[in-house]
JSON list of C-alpha atoms in Angstrom, two decimals:
[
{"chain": "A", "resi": 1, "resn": "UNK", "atom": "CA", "xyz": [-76.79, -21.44, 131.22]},
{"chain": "A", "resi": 2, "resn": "UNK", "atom": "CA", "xyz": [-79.05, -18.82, 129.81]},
{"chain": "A", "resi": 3, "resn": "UNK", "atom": "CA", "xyz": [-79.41, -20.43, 126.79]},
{"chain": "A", "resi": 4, "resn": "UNK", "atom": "CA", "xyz": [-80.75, -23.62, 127.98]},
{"chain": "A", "resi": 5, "resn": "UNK", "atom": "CA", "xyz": [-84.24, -22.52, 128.38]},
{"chain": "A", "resi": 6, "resn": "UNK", "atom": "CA", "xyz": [-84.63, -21.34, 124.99]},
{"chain": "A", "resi": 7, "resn": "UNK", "atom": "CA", "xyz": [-83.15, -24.59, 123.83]},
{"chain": "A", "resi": 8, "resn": "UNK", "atom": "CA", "xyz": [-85.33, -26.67, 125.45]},
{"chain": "A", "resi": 9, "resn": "UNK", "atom": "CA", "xyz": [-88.83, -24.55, 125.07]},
{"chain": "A", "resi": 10, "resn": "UNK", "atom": "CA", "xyz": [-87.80, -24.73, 121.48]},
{"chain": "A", "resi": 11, "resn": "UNK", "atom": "CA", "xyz": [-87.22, -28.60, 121.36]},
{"chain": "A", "resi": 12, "resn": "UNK", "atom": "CA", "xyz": [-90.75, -29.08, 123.30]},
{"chain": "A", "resi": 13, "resn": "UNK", "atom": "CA", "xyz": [-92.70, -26.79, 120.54]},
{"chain": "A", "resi": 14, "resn": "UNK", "atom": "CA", "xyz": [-91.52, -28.60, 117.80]},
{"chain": "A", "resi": 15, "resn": "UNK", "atom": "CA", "xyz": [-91.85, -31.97, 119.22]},
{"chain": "A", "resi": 16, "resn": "UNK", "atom": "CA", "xyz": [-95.52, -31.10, 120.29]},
{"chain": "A", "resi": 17, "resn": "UNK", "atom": "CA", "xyz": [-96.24, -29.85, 116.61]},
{"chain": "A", "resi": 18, "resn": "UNK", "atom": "CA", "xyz": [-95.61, -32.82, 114.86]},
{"chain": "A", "resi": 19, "resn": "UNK", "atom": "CA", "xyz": [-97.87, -35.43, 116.73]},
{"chain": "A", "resi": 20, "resn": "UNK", "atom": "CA", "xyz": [-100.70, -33.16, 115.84]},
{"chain": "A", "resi": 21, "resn": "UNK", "atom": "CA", "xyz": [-100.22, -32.33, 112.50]},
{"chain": "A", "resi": 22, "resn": "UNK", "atom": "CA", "xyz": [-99.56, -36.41, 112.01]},
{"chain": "A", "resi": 23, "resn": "UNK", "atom": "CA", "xyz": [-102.68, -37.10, 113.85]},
{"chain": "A", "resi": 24, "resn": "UNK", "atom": "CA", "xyz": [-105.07, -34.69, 111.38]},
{"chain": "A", "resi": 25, "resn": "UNK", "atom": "CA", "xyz": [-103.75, -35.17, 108.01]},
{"chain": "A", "resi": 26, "resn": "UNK", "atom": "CA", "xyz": [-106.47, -35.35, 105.16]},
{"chain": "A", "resi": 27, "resn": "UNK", "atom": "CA", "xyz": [-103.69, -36.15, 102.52]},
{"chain": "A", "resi": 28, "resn": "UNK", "atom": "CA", "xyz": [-105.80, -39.33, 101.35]},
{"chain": "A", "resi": 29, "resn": "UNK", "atom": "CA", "xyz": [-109.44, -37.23, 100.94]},
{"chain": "A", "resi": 30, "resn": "UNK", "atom": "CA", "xyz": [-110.29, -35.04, 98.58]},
{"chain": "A", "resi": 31, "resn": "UNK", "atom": "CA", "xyz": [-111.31, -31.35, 99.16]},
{"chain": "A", "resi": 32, "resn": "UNK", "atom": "CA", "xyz": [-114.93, -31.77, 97.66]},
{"chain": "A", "resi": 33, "resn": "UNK", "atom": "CA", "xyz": [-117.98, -32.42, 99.71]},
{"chain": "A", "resi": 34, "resn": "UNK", "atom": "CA", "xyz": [-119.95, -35.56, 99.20]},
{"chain": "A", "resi": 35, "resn": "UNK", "atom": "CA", "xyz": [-123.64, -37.05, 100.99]},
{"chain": "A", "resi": 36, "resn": "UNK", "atom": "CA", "xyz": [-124.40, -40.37, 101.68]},
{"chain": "A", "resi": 37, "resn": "UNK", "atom": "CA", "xyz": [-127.59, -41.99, 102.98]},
{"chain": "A", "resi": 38, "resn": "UNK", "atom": "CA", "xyz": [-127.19, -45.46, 104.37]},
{"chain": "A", "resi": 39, "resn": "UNK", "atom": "CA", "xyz": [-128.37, -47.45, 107.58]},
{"chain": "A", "resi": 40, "resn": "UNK", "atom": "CA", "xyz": [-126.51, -46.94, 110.46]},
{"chain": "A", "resi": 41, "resn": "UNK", "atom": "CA", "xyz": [-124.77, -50.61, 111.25]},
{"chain": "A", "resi": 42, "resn": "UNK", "atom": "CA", "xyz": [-122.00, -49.90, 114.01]},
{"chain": "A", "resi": 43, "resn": "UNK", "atom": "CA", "xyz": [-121.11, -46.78, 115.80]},
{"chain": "A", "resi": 44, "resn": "UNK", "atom": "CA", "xyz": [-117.64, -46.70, 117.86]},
{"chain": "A", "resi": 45, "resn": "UNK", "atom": "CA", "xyz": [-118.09, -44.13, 120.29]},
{"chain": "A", "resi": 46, "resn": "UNK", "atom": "CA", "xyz": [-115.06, -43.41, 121.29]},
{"chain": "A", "resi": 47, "resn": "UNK", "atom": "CA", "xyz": [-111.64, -41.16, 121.05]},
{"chain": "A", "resi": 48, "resn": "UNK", "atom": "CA", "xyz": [-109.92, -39.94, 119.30]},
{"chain": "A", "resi": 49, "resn": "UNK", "atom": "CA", "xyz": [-112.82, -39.87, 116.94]},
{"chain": "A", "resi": 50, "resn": "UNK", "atom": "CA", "xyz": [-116.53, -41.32, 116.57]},
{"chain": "A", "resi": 51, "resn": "UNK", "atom": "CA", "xyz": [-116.54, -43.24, 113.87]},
{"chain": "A", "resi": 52, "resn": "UNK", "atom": "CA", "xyz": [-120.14, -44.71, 111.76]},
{"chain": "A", "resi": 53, "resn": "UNK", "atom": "CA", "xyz": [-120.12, -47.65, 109.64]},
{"chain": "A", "resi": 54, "resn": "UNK", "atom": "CA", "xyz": [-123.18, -47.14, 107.15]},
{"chain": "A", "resi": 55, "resn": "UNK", "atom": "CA", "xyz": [-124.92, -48.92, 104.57]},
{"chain": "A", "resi": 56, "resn": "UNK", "atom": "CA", "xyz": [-126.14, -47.15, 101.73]},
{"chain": "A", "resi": 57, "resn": "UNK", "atom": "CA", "xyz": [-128.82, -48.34, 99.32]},
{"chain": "A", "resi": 58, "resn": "UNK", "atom": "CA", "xyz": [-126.47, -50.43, 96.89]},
{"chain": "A", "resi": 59, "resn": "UNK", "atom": "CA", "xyz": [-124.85, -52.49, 99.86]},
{"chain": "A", "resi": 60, "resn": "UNK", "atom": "CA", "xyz": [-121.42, -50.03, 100.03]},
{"chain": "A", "resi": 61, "resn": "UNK", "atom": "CA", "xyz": [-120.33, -50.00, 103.39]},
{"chain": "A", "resi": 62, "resn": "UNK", "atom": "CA", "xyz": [-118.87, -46.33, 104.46]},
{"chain": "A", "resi": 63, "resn": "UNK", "atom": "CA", "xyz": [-116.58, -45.63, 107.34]},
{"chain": "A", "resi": 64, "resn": "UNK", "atom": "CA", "xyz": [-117.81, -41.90, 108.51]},
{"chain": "A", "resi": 65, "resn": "UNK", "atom": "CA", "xyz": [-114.69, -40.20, 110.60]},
{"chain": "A", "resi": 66, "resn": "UNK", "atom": "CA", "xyz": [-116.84, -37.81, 113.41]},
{"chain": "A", "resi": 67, "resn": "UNK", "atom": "CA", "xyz": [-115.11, -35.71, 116.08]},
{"chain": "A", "resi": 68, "resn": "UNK", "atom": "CA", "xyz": [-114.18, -36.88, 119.45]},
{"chain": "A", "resi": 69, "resn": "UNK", "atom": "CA", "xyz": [-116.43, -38.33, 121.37]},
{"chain": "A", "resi": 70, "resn": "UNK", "atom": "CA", "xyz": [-115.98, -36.13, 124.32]},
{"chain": "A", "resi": 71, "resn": "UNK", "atom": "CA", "xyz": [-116.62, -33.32, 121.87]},
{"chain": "A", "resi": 72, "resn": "UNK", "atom": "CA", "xyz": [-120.59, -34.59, 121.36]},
{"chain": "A", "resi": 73, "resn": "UNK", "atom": "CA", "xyz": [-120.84, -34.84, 124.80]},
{"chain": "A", "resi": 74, "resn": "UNK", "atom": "CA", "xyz": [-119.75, -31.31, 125.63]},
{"chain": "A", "resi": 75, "resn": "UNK", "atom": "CA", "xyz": [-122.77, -30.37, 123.11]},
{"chain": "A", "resi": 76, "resn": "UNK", "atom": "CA", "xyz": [-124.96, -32.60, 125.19]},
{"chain": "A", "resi": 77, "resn": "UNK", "atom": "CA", "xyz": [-124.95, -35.75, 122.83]},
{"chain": "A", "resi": 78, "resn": "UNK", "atom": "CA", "xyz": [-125.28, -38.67, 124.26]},
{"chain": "A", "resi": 79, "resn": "UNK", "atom": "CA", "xyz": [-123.39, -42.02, 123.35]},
{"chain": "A", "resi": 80, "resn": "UNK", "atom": "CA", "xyz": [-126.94, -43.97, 122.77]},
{"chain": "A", "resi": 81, "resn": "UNK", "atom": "CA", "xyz": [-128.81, -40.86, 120.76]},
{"chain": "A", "resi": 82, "resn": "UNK", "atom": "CA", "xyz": [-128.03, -42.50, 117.53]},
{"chain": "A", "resi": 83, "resn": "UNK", "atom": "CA", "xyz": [-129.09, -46.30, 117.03]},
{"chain": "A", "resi": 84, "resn": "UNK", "atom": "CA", "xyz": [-128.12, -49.06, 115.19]},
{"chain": "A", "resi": 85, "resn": "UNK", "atom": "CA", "xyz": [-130.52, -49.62, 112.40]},
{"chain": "A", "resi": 86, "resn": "UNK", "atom": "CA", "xyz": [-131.35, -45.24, 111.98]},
{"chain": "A", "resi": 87, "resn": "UNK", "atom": "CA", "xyz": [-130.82, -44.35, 108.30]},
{"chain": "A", "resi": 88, "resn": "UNK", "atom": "CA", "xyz": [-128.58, -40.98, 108.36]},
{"chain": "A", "resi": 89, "resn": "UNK", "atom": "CA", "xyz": [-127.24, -38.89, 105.72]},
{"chain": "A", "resi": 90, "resn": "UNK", "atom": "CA", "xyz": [-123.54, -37.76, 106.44]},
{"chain": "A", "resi": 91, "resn": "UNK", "atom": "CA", "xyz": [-121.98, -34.72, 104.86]},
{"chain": "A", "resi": 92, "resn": "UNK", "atom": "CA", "xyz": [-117.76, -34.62, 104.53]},
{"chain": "A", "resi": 93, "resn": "UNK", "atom": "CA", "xyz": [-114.92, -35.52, 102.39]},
{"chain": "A", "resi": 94, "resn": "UNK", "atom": "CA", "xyz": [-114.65, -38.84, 100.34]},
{"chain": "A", "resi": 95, "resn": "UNK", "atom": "CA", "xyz": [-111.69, -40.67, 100.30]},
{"chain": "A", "resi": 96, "resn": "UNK", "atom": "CA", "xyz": [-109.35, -40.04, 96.66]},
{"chain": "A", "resi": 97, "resn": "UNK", "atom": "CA", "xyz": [-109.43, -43.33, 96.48]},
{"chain": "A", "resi": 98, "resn": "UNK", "atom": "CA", "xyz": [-112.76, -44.14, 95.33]},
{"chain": "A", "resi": 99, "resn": "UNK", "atom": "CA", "xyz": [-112.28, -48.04, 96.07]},
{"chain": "A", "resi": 100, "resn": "UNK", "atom": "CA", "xyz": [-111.92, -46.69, 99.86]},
{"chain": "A", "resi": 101, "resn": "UNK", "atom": "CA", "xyz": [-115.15, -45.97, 101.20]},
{"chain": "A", "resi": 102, "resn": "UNK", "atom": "CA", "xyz": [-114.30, -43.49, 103.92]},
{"chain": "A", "resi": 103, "resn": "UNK", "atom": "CA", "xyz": [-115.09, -39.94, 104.68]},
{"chain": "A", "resi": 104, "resn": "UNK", "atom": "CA", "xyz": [-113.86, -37.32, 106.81]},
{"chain": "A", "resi": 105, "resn": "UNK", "atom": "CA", "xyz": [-114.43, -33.87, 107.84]},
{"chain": "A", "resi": 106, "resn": "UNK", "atom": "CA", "xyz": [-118.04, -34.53, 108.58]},
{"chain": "A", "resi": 107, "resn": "UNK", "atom": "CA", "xyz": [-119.82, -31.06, 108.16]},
{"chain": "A", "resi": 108, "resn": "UNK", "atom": "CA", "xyz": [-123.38, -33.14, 109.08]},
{"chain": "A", "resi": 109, "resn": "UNK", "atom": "CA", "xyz": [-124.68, -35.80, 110.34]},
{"chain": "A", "resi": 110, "resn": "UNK", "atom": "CA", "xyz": [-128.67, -36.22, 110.14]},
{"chain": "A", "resi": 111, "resn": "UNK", "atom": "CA", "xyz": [-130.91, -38.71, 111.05]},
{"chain": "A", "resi": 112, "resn": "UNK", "atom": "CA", "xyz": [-134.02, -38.96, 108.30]},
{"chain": "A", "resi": 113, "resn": "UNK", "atom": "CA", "xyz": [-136.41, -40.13, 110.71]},
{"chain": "A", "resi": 114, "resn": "UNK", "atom": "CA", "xyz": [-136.79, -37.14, 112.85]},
{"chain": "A", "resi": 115, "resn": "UNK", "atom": "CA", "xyz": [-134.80, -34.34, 111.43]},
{"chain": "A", "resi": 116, "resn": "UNK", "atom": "CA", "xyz": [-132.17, -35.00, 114.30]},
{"chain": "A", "resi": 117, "resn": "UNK", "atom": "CA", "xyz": [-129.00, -33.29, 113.28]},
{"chain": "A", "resi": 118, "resn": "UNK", "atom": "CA", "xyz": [-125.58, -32.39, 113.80]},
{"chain": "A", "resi": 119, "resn": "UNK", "atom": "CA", "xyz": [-123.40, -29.46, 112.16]},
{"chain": "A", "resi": 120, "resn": "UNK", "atom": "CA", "xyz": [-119.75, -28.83, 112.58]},
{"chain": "A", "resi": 121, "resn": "UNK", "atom": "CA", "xyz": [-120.26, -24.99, 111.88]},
{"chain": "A", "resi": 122, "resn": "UNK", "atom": "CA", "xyz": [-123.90, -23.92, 112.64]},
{"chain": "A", "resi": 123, "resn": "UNK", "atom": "CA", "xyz": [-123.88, -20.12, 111.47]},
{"chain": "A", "resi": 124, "resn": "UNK", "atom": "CA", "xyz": [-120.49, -19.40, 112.87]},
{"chain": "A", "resi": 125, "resn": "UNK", "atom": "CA", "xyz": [-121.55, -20.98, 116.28]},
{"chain": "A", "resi": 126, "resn": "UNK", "atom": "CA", "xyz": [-119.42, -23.63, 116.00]},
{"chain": "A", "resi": 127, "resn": "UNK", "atom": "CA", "xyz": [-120.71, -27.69, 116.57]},
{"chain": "A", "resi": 128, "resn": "UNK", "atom": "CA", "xyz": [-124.35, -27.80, 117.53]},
{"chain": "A", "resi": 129, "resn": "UNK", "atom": "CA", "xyz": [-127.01, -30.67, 117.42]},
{"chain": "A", "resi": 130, "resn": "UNK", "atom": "CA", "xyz": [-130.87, -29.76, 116.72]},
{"chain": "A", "resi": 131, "resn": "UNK", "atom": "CA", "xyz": [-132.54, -31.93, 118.64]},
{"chain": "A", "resi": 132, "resn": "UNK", "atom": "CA", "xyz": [-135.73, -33.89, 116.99]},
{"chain": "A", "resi": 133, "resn": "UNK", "atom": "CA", "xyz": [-138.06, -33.12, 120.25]}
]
């Protein structure tokens, strides 16, 4: 009977480890870092991630990946700070496909009019947003 606990502890780490790792996998995105400026059309906010359909200059419609929503609320973001019609520039990882417009691991998001910004690692700080007021 001793060996039951081990057993099952075991079973419940490796069960726990593979949602996660099939929840975060970047396989389809490359490891460079790519901007794009666009207007902001449609923002879900929502978990597990925010995500920001954007329009840049030539008409290509982008699908920026964010964090959780909860996440930007924990840093005092709130769900109606960014606005339909706000042109941004996003920072992260295209796509490999380059007929996919996505990107992923946003490292910022700005907004031009104001200087409003978010940054995954401010200065070893961790997520922060600079507020435009």
């Amino acid at each position: 009977m001793k060996w039951v606990s081990p057993v099952i502890v075991a079973v419940c780490f490796l069960v726990s480890t593979v949602g996660t790792s099939a929840h975060h996998s970047y396989a389809g995105f490359s490891d460079h870092e790519v901007s794009v400026e666009g207007t902001l059309e449609k923002m879900m906010f929502a978990n597990p991630h925010v995500t920001l359909t954007i329009r840049d200059k030539d008409s290509a419609v982008y699908t920026a990946v964010w964090v959780a929503a909860f996440t930007l609320e924990n840093r005092g973001m709130k769900p109606t700070e960014l606005k339909v019609g706000d042109v941004l520039v996003v920072r992260g990882t295209p796509a490999r496909d380059p007929a996919v417009h996505d990107i992923a691991r946003l490292e910022e998001v700005r907004r031009v009019g104001d200087g409003w910004r978010w940054l995954r690692n401010d200065n070893g700080r961790g997520p922060t947003i600079v507020s435009s007021r």
